[in-house]
Amino acid sequence: MIVNNDTLRNWIEEMAALCLPDEIVWIDGSDAQRDALRAEACATGEIIELNQEKLPGCYYHRTHPLDVARVEDKTFICTRRESDAGPTNNWKPPEEAYTEAANFFRGSMRGRKMYVIPFSMGPVGSPFSKIGVELSDSIYVVLNMLIMTRVGTDVLNALGPSPDFTKCLHAKAKLDPEKRRILHFPEDNTIWSVNSGYGGNVLLGKKCLALRIASYLARQEGWMAEHMLILGVEQPNGHVEYVAAAFPSACGKTNLAMLIPPEGLRSKGYRIWTMGDDIAWIRLDTDGRLWAINPEAGFFGVVPGTNSRSNPSAIETIKKNTIYTNVVLAKDRTVWWEEGDTDSPGEGATDWLGRPWHPGMKDEKGKEILGAHPNSRFTAPFRQCPSASFRLEHHHGVPIAAFIFGGRRNTLAPLIYEATSWNHGVFVGASMASERTAAQYGKQGEVRRDPFAMLPFCGYHVADYLKHWINMGRRAKRPPKIFHVNWFRRDKDGNFLWPGYGENLRVLEWALMRARGEGKAVETPIGFIPTPDALDMTGLDLNESVMEELLAVDNAEWKAETDSIEKFFDSLGPHVPWELRNELEALRRRLDG
Ligand code: GTP
Ligand code: SPV
Ligand code: MN
């Protein structure tokens, strides 16, 4: 391939001299090359061809047992000054990080091929898109990138001779967890990832580029890169209003983005358009509104719990051309997972570790052995989603009417509340918290603060990030209204109070009404909540007392929360925006009031 870009050619030569692949292969984005790579990976066992009659174009992959989720403790922001990475990121000086990782990369591709993957985050050639080039020795990575991003020769054409692309280097090396490093060099527009083969660590366009590097660029360039879904709610009159929502990993973004209106509301004529399920790039337009694009082209979604009741659109989306990672492999080469559509994969199935498996198996301590890893994932093309928005390819994206923040909170946070101003909304986002899920290593269930669901993904000092949010609202003439939701509040017995999933549209409907200046609300110390009759409950049989519990605001609990938020702000260092300190004090006064 003739490539008219000196920066690109020189960099590839340099990286090849480090990794010493036997061969360099340019990925052109063609079906023919993809098919050949699938065949090659099947031949080596890297992937397994699934039952092509039942699952056309689908493949199966198992990652290394110790390589099943993102690794925050091995993820670093490598800026020259430590203070630029801030207190919530791991930091290494760039020289030290390059030198150490070079030892892991050195010669790691001997006997292997280096694939050159030119990709665009956002429509190819759009002024708001960013180009990256990933060098990887993994066909699994190539096949995933072909789904998750726009890949191929037209990306190189769009780049031309420009040096303005993110240099992404990945090698599986020995998959050694101790030598695993996910390194970001925002000042060099460079990402190095080594010793992992798991999604978020190796599909470098996703969390590494589209969030960590992009958030750094976004602050400099005056836009925002956020861990948000984007969805359009088509009103009965045909007008579509868009919502962007930030929930931490495995807290319901994919599900909300694909929601199906419940029967009771469908008769009103609502229709949902899925625009994105994980990442939103947002900028201010001349109309004074914030507009968002989804820079991705596919879904990398949590599999367990996906079924025809919880998420029928996802079930439809993953019927073909999908890569399944770490689920159960059935004897007839179909796939199975917990809380899916069937009770059992049948005789002769193997679990995500490749061991013979059947439902109900217990380990020596009597604990249930799961067949699919809780963070098992599907990779599927965006356009296969029945509710896929046609605006995905539109470089302008969509105008955002409301931001929604949320997390998993057993108690405290009501089903929904509305911030009283932009700065109050930024305070709500900044103080978000959630129980830890299987999407990251660490103690599951532990509540941790996760501002804007960006704690693991902000590529610079988090206090500067919070100030950037304050500033964006100041610049926007018509900023979105801000809400906080909690689908996960539980009763005394530990059951979810709210049915969730499609029923969440009832809550969105109220939020959009409020954004239009309609909808009934009462003011509480934490913000506006719906009046008892404000949510349309047609067709949903929910006890009045349950609704009361869902919307309850307990002042004593919230006072304790303000102390915890203060501690968190203190931990972020001296330059947490004064606006947020003011909001905290104002909340305290209202709770005392
Ligand atoms: P990442 O891809 O990791 O960023 O996560 P995500 O936010 O897209 O998470 P996803 O939509 O895949 O949700 C994962 C988990 O949340 C699954 O176990 C779902 O069953 C559960 N979930 C999603 N929506 C709801 C809801 O409304 N109520 C309840 N109770 N659970 C939900
Ligand atoms: C997340 O963990 O938030 C994900 C999955 O969306 S990963 O791409 O692995 O980060
Ligand atoms: Mn995510």
XYZ file of C-alpha atoms and ligand atoms in Angstrom:
636
model
C 0.000 0.000 0.000
C 1.318 3.463 -0.929
C 0.792 5.829 1.945
C 1.509 9.473 1.445
C 2.038 10.325 5.100
C 5.608 10.588 6.395
C 4.639 10.875 10.065
C 2.577 7.702 9.791
C 5.198 5.738 7.842
C 8.047 6.766 10.132
C 6.091 5.910 13.250
C 5.092 2.470 11.924
C 8.715 1.777 11.005
C 9.853 2.770 14.462
C 7.232 0.632 16.220
C 7.974 -2.333 13.949
C 11.668 -1.993 14.803
C 10.663 -2.258 18.455
C 8.132 -5.122 18.215
C 9.839 -7.019 15.351
C 6.769 -8.506 13.616
C 7.425 -10.953 10.756
C 5.061 -8.990 8.565
C 3.101 -5.737 8.468
C -0.474 -5.981 7.178
C -2.553 -2.916 6.305
C -6.243 -3.249 7.093
C -8.229 -1.847 4.165
C -11.758 -2.282 5.525
C -12.800 -4.728 2.787
C -15.061 -7.725 3.416
C -12.607 -9.958 1.576
C -9.753 -9.120 3.924
C -12.031 -9.472 6.972
C -13.165 -12.911 5.812
C -9.576 -14.029 5.303
C -8.653 -12.828 8.802
C -11.630 -14.654 10.322
C -10.522 -17.841 8.596
C -6.946 -17.377 9.818
C -8.059 -16.750 13.424
C -10.349 -19.789 13.290
C -7.472 -21.911 12.074
C -5.309 -20.927 15.058
C -8.177 -21.207 17.551
C -8.036 -17.507 18.423
C -11.729 -17.384 17.549
C -14.326 -20.104 16.972
C -16.840 -19.991 14.157
C -20.359 -20.185 15.595
C -23.283 -22.050 14.044
C -23.647 -20.142 10.758
C -27.221 -21.252 10.205
C -28.418 -19.941 13.545
C -25.887 -17.154 14.003
C -24.676 -16.008 10.572
C -21.417 -14.084 10.635
C -20.969 -14.734 14.369
C -17.759 -15.763 16.122
C -16.723 -16.695 19.636
C -13.679 -15.746 21.661
C -12.336 -16.465 25.127
C -9.915 -14.056 26.722
C -7.210 -15.171 29.137
C -8.843 -16.016 32.518
C -6.944 -13.177 34.191
C -7.829 -10.694 31.465
C -11.570 -10.109 31.583
C -12.103 -6.430 32.424
C -10.453 -3.035 32.418
C -7.568 -2.660 34.846
C -7.675 0.734 36.482
C -4.590 0.101 38.589
C -2.565 -0.592 35.425
C -3.958 2.415 33.543
C -1.840 5.572 33.517
C -2.005 9.153 32.328
C 1.569 10.084 31.434
C 1.844 13.855 31.362
C 5.083 15.727 32.000
C 3.684 17.217 35.208
C 2.030 14.889 37.708
C -0.462 17.584 38.677
C -1.884 17.536 35.133
C -3.078 13.948 35.656
C -4.715 14.885 38.951
C -5.431 12.854 42.078
C -7.835 10.333 40.504
C -5.516 9.036 37.795
C -2.427 6.875 38.095
C 0.519 8.815 36.761
C 3.957 8.003 35.382
C 6.489 10.385 33.852
C 6.359 9.848 30.053
C 10.009 8.843 29.685
C 9.775 6.259 32.448
C 6.506 4.874 31.057
C 7.869 4.597 27.502
C 11.084 2.971 28.688
C 9.393 0.409 30.906
C 6.735 -0.531 28.358
C 9.285 -0.673 25.512
C 10.824 -3.589 27.388
C 7.492 -5.402 27.231
C 6.935 -4.555 23.542
C 10.498 -5.368 22.461
C 10.486 -8.352 20.106
C 6.963 -9.270 21.251
C 5.690 -9.667 17.671
C 8.393 -12.099 16.509
C 6.644 -14.864 14.592
C 3.503 -12.728 14.452
C 1.986 -10.088 12.183
C 1.482 -6.426 12.960
C -1.847 -5.166 11.690
C -2.151 -1.483 10.811
C -5.708 -0.346 11.528
C -6.550 3.187 10.336
C -9.808 4.192 12.030
C -12.087 7.172 12.369
C -14.030 8.008 15.500
C -17.102 9.686 14.027
C -18.106 9.737 10.348
C -15.082 9.652 8.020
C -14.072 13.155 7.013
C -16.393 14.997 9.403
C -14.843 18.077 11.022
C -15.795 16.684 14.443
C -14.270 13.226 13.925
C -10.822 12.127 15.080
C -8.528 9.724 13.292
C -6.419 7.083 14.977
C -4.133 4.344 13.718
C -3.852 1.228 15.865
C -0.972 -1.196 15.442
C -1.894 -4.556 16.963
C -0.758 -8.165 16.779
C -4.269 -9.478 17.479
C -6.771 -10.494 14.799
C -9.443 -10.371 17.509
C -8.634 -6.670 17.920
C -8.816 -6.112 14.146
C -12.198 -7.854 13.880
C -13.573 -5.865 16.829
C -12.243 -2.563 15.510
C -13.891 -3.300 12.143
C -17.227 -3.346 13.992
C -16.673 -0.644 16.609
C -15.106 2.024 14.385
C -14.927 3.099 10.736
C -11.826 1.369 9.386
C -9.990 1.364 6.103
C -8.457 3.099 3.154
C -10.940 5.969 3.078
C -9.738 6.915 6.566
C -6.167 7.183 5.231
C -7.452 9.298 2.368
C -9.232 11.582 4.814
C -6.044 11.868 6.878
C -3.842 12.615 3.867
C -0.342 13.819 4.826
C -1.536 15.281 8.156
C 0.287 14.317 11.370
C -2.972 14.840 13.260
C -3.864 11.295 14.308
C -3.660 9.305 17.548
C -0.816 6.789 17.539
C -2.101 3.604 19.152
C 0.208 0.665 19.798
C -1.036 -2.656 21.155
C 0.679 -5.989 21.733
C -0.704 -8.994 23.550
C 2.871 -9.933 24.518
C 2.611 -12.658 27.201
C -0.700 -11.395 28.650
C 1.196 -11.103 31.929
C -1.118 -9.248 34.376
C 1.873 -7.824 36.263
C 3.326 -6.361 33.092
C -0.006 -5.096 31.810
C 0.098 -1.372 31.052
C -2.538 0.886 29.512
C -0.593 4.096 28.945
C -1.877 7.425 27.681
C 0.433 10.198 26.527
C -2.000 13.043 25.854
C 0.836 15.484 25.134
C 2.050 13.155 22.328
C -1.421 12.043 21.175
C -0.213 8.495 21.817
C -1.581 5.327 23.480
C 0.408 2.203 24.389
C -1.327 -0.955 25.588
C 0.520 -4.163 26.359
C -0.114 -7.589 27.942
C -3.902 -7.544 27.591
C -6.417 -8.841 25.057
C -9.616 -7.572 26.742
C -11.920 -5.038 25.023
C -11.605 -1.790 26.949
C -7.841 -2.279 27.282
C -7.132 -3.026 23.633
C -9.831 -1.546 21.383
C -7.897 1.673 21.647
C -10.438 3.839 19.824
C -12.906 3.342 22.657
C -12.040 4.284 26.240
C -8.417 5.213 25.523
C -8.938 7.534 22.541
C -12.609 8.519 22.587
C -12.616 9.267 26.321
C -9.166 9.703 27.884
C -7.295 11.356 25.000
C -10.447 13.034 23.663
C -11.388 14.540 27.039
C -7.922 16.092 27.198
C -8.268 17.517 23.664
C -11.867 18.544 24.307
C -10.920 20.783 27.197
C -8.256 22.507 25.106
C -10.574 22.835 22.121
C -13.740 23.756 24.046
C -15.906 20.667 23.614
C -16.736 17.592 25.741
C -16.001 13.852 25.541
C -18.355 11.954 27.837
C -19.205 8.396 28.976
C -22.798 8.800 27.825
C -25.502 7.115 25.815
C -27.529 9.220 23.396
C -31.136 8.469 22.614
C -33.936 10.184 20.738
C -37.508 10.169 22.016
C -39.906 10.714 19.145
C -42.983 12.499 20.446
C -46.428 11.563 19.222
C -46.301 14.693 16.992
C -43.184 13.380 15.221
C -40.737 15.746 16.889
C -37.627 13.980 18.228
C -35.956 15.178 21.432
C -32.551 13.864 22.445
C -31.237 12.868 25.828
C -27.632 12.081 26.812
C -27.125 10.010 29.949
C -24.030 9.162 31.996
C -24.146 5.984 34.090
C -21.034 4.145 35.282
C -19.977 0.922 33.549
C -22.606 -1.849 33.595
C -25.276 0.457 35.061
C -27.729 0.447 32.171
C -26.577 2.697 29.309
C -26.996 0.058 26.586
C -30.372 -0.920 27.997
C -31.697 2.636 28.201
C -30.331 3.529 24.758
C -32.321 0.669 23.186
C -35.469 0.886 25.271
C -38.816 -0.250 23.902
C -41.787 1.861 25.028
C -44.032 -0.103 27.401
C -47.499 -0.946 26.113
C -49.199 1.774 28.168
C -47.093 4.509 26.572
C -46.763 3.009 23.101
C -50.367 3.864 22.360
C -49.372 7.518 22.802
C -47.155 7.101 19.745
C -43.686 7.263 21.292
C -40.770 5.851 19.377
C -37.159 5.548 20.499
C -34.118 6.195 18.314
C -30.816 4.768 19.517
C -27.945 7.127 18.783
C -25.226 5.703 21.025
C -24.766 3.493 24.079
C -21.401 4.431 25.570
C -19.683 7.574 24.323
C -20.844 11.059 23.345
C -18.783 13.881 21.885
C -20.575 17.129 22.540
C -19.982 20.632 21.283
C -21.623 23.994 21.384
C -23.233 25.181 18.150
C -24.089 28.667 16.995
C -27.706 28.101 18.070
C -26.524 28.114 21.712
C -27.362 24.443 22.190
C -25.103 21.455 22.874
C -24.968 18.948 19.997
C -23.742 15.378 20.354
C -22.321 12.705 18.089
C -21.600 9.074 18.898
C -18.031 8.508 17.669
C -18.456 4.713 17.591
C -19.948 2.436 14.926
C -20.852 -0.563 17.055
C -21.882 -1.837 20.473
C -19.547 -3.512 22.955
C -22.262 -4.526 25.372
C -22.665 -6.551 28.553
C -24.198 -9.946 27.637
C -25.579 -11.464 30.877
C -29.081 -10.232 31.602
C -29.758 -9.485 27.935
C -33.020 -11.186 26.968
C -36.213 -10.644 24.966
C -37.927 -9.004 27.926
C -35.101 -6.775 29.230
C -33.720 -5.692 25.859
C -35.423 -7.107 22.743
C -33.580 -4.632 20.498
C -30.228 -5.919 21.705
C -31.381 -9.509 21.098
C -32.257 -8.527 17.529
C -28.952 -6.644 17.119
C -26.747 -9.599 18.118
C -28.315 -12.274 15.896
C -25.712 -11.873 13.149
C -22.214 -10.481 12.480
C -21.504 -10.441 16.214
C -18.429 -11.410 18.221
C -19.258 -13.054 21.546
C -16.568 -12.906 24.212
C -16.512 -15.054 27.384
C -20.049 -16.477 27.250
C -21.066 -20.179 27.352
C -20.436 -22.149 24.164
C -23.149 -24.753 23.497
C -22.531 -28.050 21.755
C -24.311 -26.913 18.589
C -21.976 -23.867 18.493
C -24.605 -21.424 19.668
C -24.085 -19.226 22.710
C -25.719 -19.002 26.122
C -25.578 -16.767 29.181
C -27.179 -16.201 32.560
C -30.587 -14.499 32.501
C -30.855 -14.897 28.762
C -33.820 -16.371 26.908
C -33.326 -20.015 27.846
C -32.689 -21.894 31.076
C -29.894 -24.086 29.849
C -27.420 -24.408 26.989
C -28.081 -28.166 26.967
C -25.681 -31.091 27.206
C -22.055 -30.713 26.231
C -21.667 -26.979 26.814
C -18.454 -25.319 27.959
C -18.174 -22.249 30.156
C -16.203 -19.066 29.500
C -13.098 -20.868 30.763
C -13.625 -23.761 28.356
C -14.644 -26.270 31.060
C -17.645 -28.608 30.747
C -20.561 -26.746 32.312
C -24.264 -26.977 33.111
C -26.566 -24.627 35.076
C -26.566 -25.106 38.834
C -22.920 -26.214 39.077
C -21.301 -25.329 42.395
C -17.682 -24.951 43.442
C -16.156 -26.746 46.456
C -17.468 -23.973 48.756
C -21.000 -24.506 47.426
C -20.987 -21.239 45.486
C -22.694 -21.177 42.104
C -20.314 -21.302 39.129
C -21.420 -18.867 36.429
C -21.212 -20.120 32.864
C -20.696 -16.712 31.277
C -18.346 -14.208 32.849
C -20.393 -11.341 34.391
C -18.474 -8.946 32.121
C -18.847 -11.098 29.002
C -19.552 -8.894 25.997
C -21.050 -8.780 22.505
C -19.525 -6.733 19.707
C -22.185 -5.885 17.124
C -22.593 -3.360 14.292
C -24.646 -0.315 15.209
C -26.805 -0.452 12.089
C -28.199 -3.850 13.117
C -30.094 -2.273 16.006
C -33.796 -2.060 15.017
C -34.022 1.371 16.665
C -30.726 2.683 15.199
C -30.962 6.411 14.536
C -30.317 7.501 10.961
C -28.477 10.502 12.432
C -25.438 8.354 13.321
C -23.818 9.221 10.005
C -24.771 12.876 10.261
C -21.676 14.857 11.141
C -23.715 17.428 13.011
C -25.165 14.900 15.450
C -28.220 15.804 17.507
C -29.187 18.647 19.894
C -29.354 17.595 23.546
C -32.456 18.615 25.515
C -31.575 16.874 28.786
C -28.587 15.339 30.551
C -29.326 12.439 32.850
C -26.922 11.153 35.492
C -27.349 7.999 37.513
C -25.811 5.033 39.219
C -26.614 2.068 41.365
C -27.783 3.289 44.748
C -29.597 0.865 47.081
C -30.917 3.781 49.092
C -30.792 7.578 49.157
C -31.253 8.666 45.537
C -34.891 8.856 44.410
C -36.148 7.499 41.091
C -35.593 10.931 39.529
C -34.862 14.492 40.553
C -34.172 17.621 38.568
C -31.365 20.054 39.239
C -32.480 23.632 39.801
C -29.764 25.230 37.643
C -26.789 24.305 35.431
C -24.294 24.688 38.281
C -26.500 22.624 40.583
C -26.649 20.001 37.832
C -22.869 19.982 37.564
C -22.760 19.476 41.345
C -25.128 16.502 40.930
C -22.881 15.025 38.223
C -19.734 15.727 40.224
C -21.060 13.932 43.293
C -22.460 10.877 41.474
C -21.783 7.550 43.156
C -22.429 3.926 42.319
C -21.789 0.390 43.455
C -18.838 -1.193 41.701
C -19.720 -3.727 38.955
C -17.890 -6.502 37.122
C -16.812 -4.111 34.360
C -13.743 -3.228 36.393
C -11.492 -5.132 38.764
C -11.996 -4.353 42.452
C -14.443 -5.026 45.254
C -17.884 -5.566 43.719
C -20.802 -3.701 45.285
C -18.688 -1.095 47.078
C -20.088 2.436 46.652
C -17.636 4.829 45.130
C -17.879 8.359 43.796
C -17.723 8.426 40.040
C -18.171 11.997 38.771
C -20.077 11.981 35.475
C -19.215 8.235 35.228
C -15.823 9.521 34.068
C -13.611 8.630 37.040
C -11.742 5.898 35.102
C -11.806 7.850 31.824
C -10.887 11.483 32.436
C -7.532 12.152 30.762
C -6.559 15.127 32.941
C -7.051 16.692 36.365
C -10.607 15.951 37.487
C -11.008 19.362 39.164
C -10.234 21.037 35.820
C -12.750 18.690 34.231
C -15.431 19.846 36.683
C -14.570 23.473 35.929
C -14.850 22.693 32.214
C -18.423 21.504 32.827
C -19.232 24.752 34.671
C -17.762 26.752 31.782
C -19.632 24.865 29.048
C -22.933 25.755 30.732
C -21.906 29.375 30.961
C -21.106 29.442 27.245
C -24.301 27.665 26.166
C -27.251 29.987 25.660
C -29.708 27.089 25.801
C -28.030 24.445 27.981
C -29.807 21.115 28.547
C -31.744 20.601 31.788
C -30.005 18.202 34.168
C -31.562 15.224 35.987
C -30.442 12.387 38.245
C -32.087 8.950 38.129
C -31.791 5.746 40.139
C -33.311 2.549 38.723
C -31.688 0.527 41.489
C -33.334 1.611 44.749
C -34.223 -1.438 46.859
C -36.795 -2.308 49.519
C -35.969 -3.739 52.949
C -35.764 -7.229 51.466
C -33.291 -6.186 48.807
C -35.708 -6.219 45.854
C -35.601 -3.484 43.238
C -38.508 -1.105 43.819
C -38.679 0.038 40.201
C -39.278 -2.392 37.295
C -36.739 -0.547 35.120
C -35.885 -1.231 31.467
C -38.709 -0.158 29.102
C -40.630 1.356 32.025
C -37.842 3.923 32.358
C -39.511 5.805 29.493
C -42.093 7.012 32.035
C -39.289 8.797 33.827
C -37.729 10.123 30.609
C -41.120 11.451 29.529
C -41.311 13.557 32.682
C -37.732 14.806 32.239
C -38.437 15.901 28.664
C -41.639 17.609 29.743
C -39.657 19.512 32.365
C -37.047 20.431 29.754
C -39.900 21.984 27.738
C -41.106 23.868 30.802
C -44.037 21.508 31.405
C -44.584 18.644 33.851
C -45.608 18.830 37.486
C -42.951 18.933 40.206
C -42.407 19.689 43.861
C -39.259 21.296 45.184
C -37.268 19.362 47.784
C -33.876 20.219 49.309
C -32.117 18.121 46.619
C -34.070 19.488 43.642
C -37.415 19.030 41.907
C -39.137 15.660 42.049
C -42.316 14.636 40.215
C -45.614 15.145 42.046
C -47.221 11.777 42.876
C -49.430 12.008 39.759
C -46.807 13.477 37.403
C -45.482 10.245 35.890
C -47.761 8.520 33.404
C -48.316 5.093 34.973
C -50.834 3.786 32.406
C -50.528 0.019 32.209
C -48.048 -0.289 35.091
C -49.362 -1.753 38.290
C -47.211 -0.203 40.991
C -48.430 0.247 44.529
C -48.789 3.889 45.628
C -46.636 3.236 48.668
C -43.875 1.883 46.418
C -43.997 5.061 44.363
C -43.761 7.071 47.574
C -40.716 5.078 48.642
C -39.153 5.555 45.209
C -39.511 9.322 45.396
C -38.731 9.731 49.095
C -35.984 12.173 50.111
C -34.633 11.448 53.587
C -33.017 14.600 55.008
C -30.901 12.762 57.584
C -29.508 10.381 54.975
C -28.770 13.307 52.656
C -26.966 15.206 55.412
C -24.645 12.251 55.837
C -24.248 12.264 52.055
C -23.143 15.922 52.071
C -20.357 15.028 54.511
C -19.244 12.238 52.225
C -19.362 14.566 49.190
C -17.284 17.133 51.067
C -14.649 14.491 51.837
C -14.627 13.526 48.178
C -14.215 17.131 47.027
C -11.393 17.566 49.572
C -9.667 14.524 48.096
C -9.652 16.216 44.679
C -7.280 18.941 45.849
C -7.525 22.674 46.302
C -8.945 23.704 42.949
C -12.345 22.055 42.997
C -14.517 24.808 41.420
C -15.854 27.261 43.992
C -19.219 26.974 42.272
C -19.439 23.346 43.463
C -18.396 24.246 47.011
C -21.188 26.826 46.962
C -23.685 24.241 45.739
C -22.667 21.907 48.547
C -23.189 24.601 51.166
C -26.502 25.602 49.607
C -27.661 21.981 49.730
C -26.695 21.787 53.401
C -28.661 24.943 54.165
C -31.704 23.583 52.362
C -31.480 20.293 54.273
C -31.246 22.203 57.565
C -33.920 24.640 56.488
P -20.801 -0.346 29.914
O -20.918 -0.969 28.562
O -19.960 -1.144 30.856
O -20.381 1.089 29.904
O -22.225 -0.447 30.635
P -23.711 0.023 30.359
O -23.969 1.224 31.212
O -24.024 0.122 28.914
O -24.518 -1.165 31.030
P -25.713 -2.101 30.513
O -26.818 -1.344 29.833
O -25.135 -3.198 29.732
O -26.293 -2.636 31.904
C -25.723 -3.682 32.560
C -26.531 -4.196 33.732
O -27.527 -3.295 34.221
C -27.254 -5.455 33.362
O -27.071 -6.379 34.412
C -28.700 -5.027 33.266
O -29.555 -6.094 33.484
C -28.781 -3.952 34.329
N -29.840 -2.967 34.048
C -29.930 -2.167 32.973
N -31.041 -1.374 33.032
C -31.648 -1.678 34.192
C -32.838 -1.200 34.846
O -33.535 -0.311 34.376
N -33.148 -1.766 36.057
C -32.385 -2.733 36.617
N -32.753 -3.237 37.806
N -31.266 -3.219 36.034
C -30.896 -2.698 34.843
C -17.050 0.019 30.297
O -16.433 -0.700 31.113
O -17.505 1.151 30.607
C -17.291 -0.465 28.930
C -16.621 -1.692 28.522
O -18.003 0.168 28.180
S -14.972 -1.409 28.070
O -14.925 -1.033 26.670
O -14.269 -2.641 28.303
O -14.421 -0.330 28.875
Mn -18.668 2.108 29.105
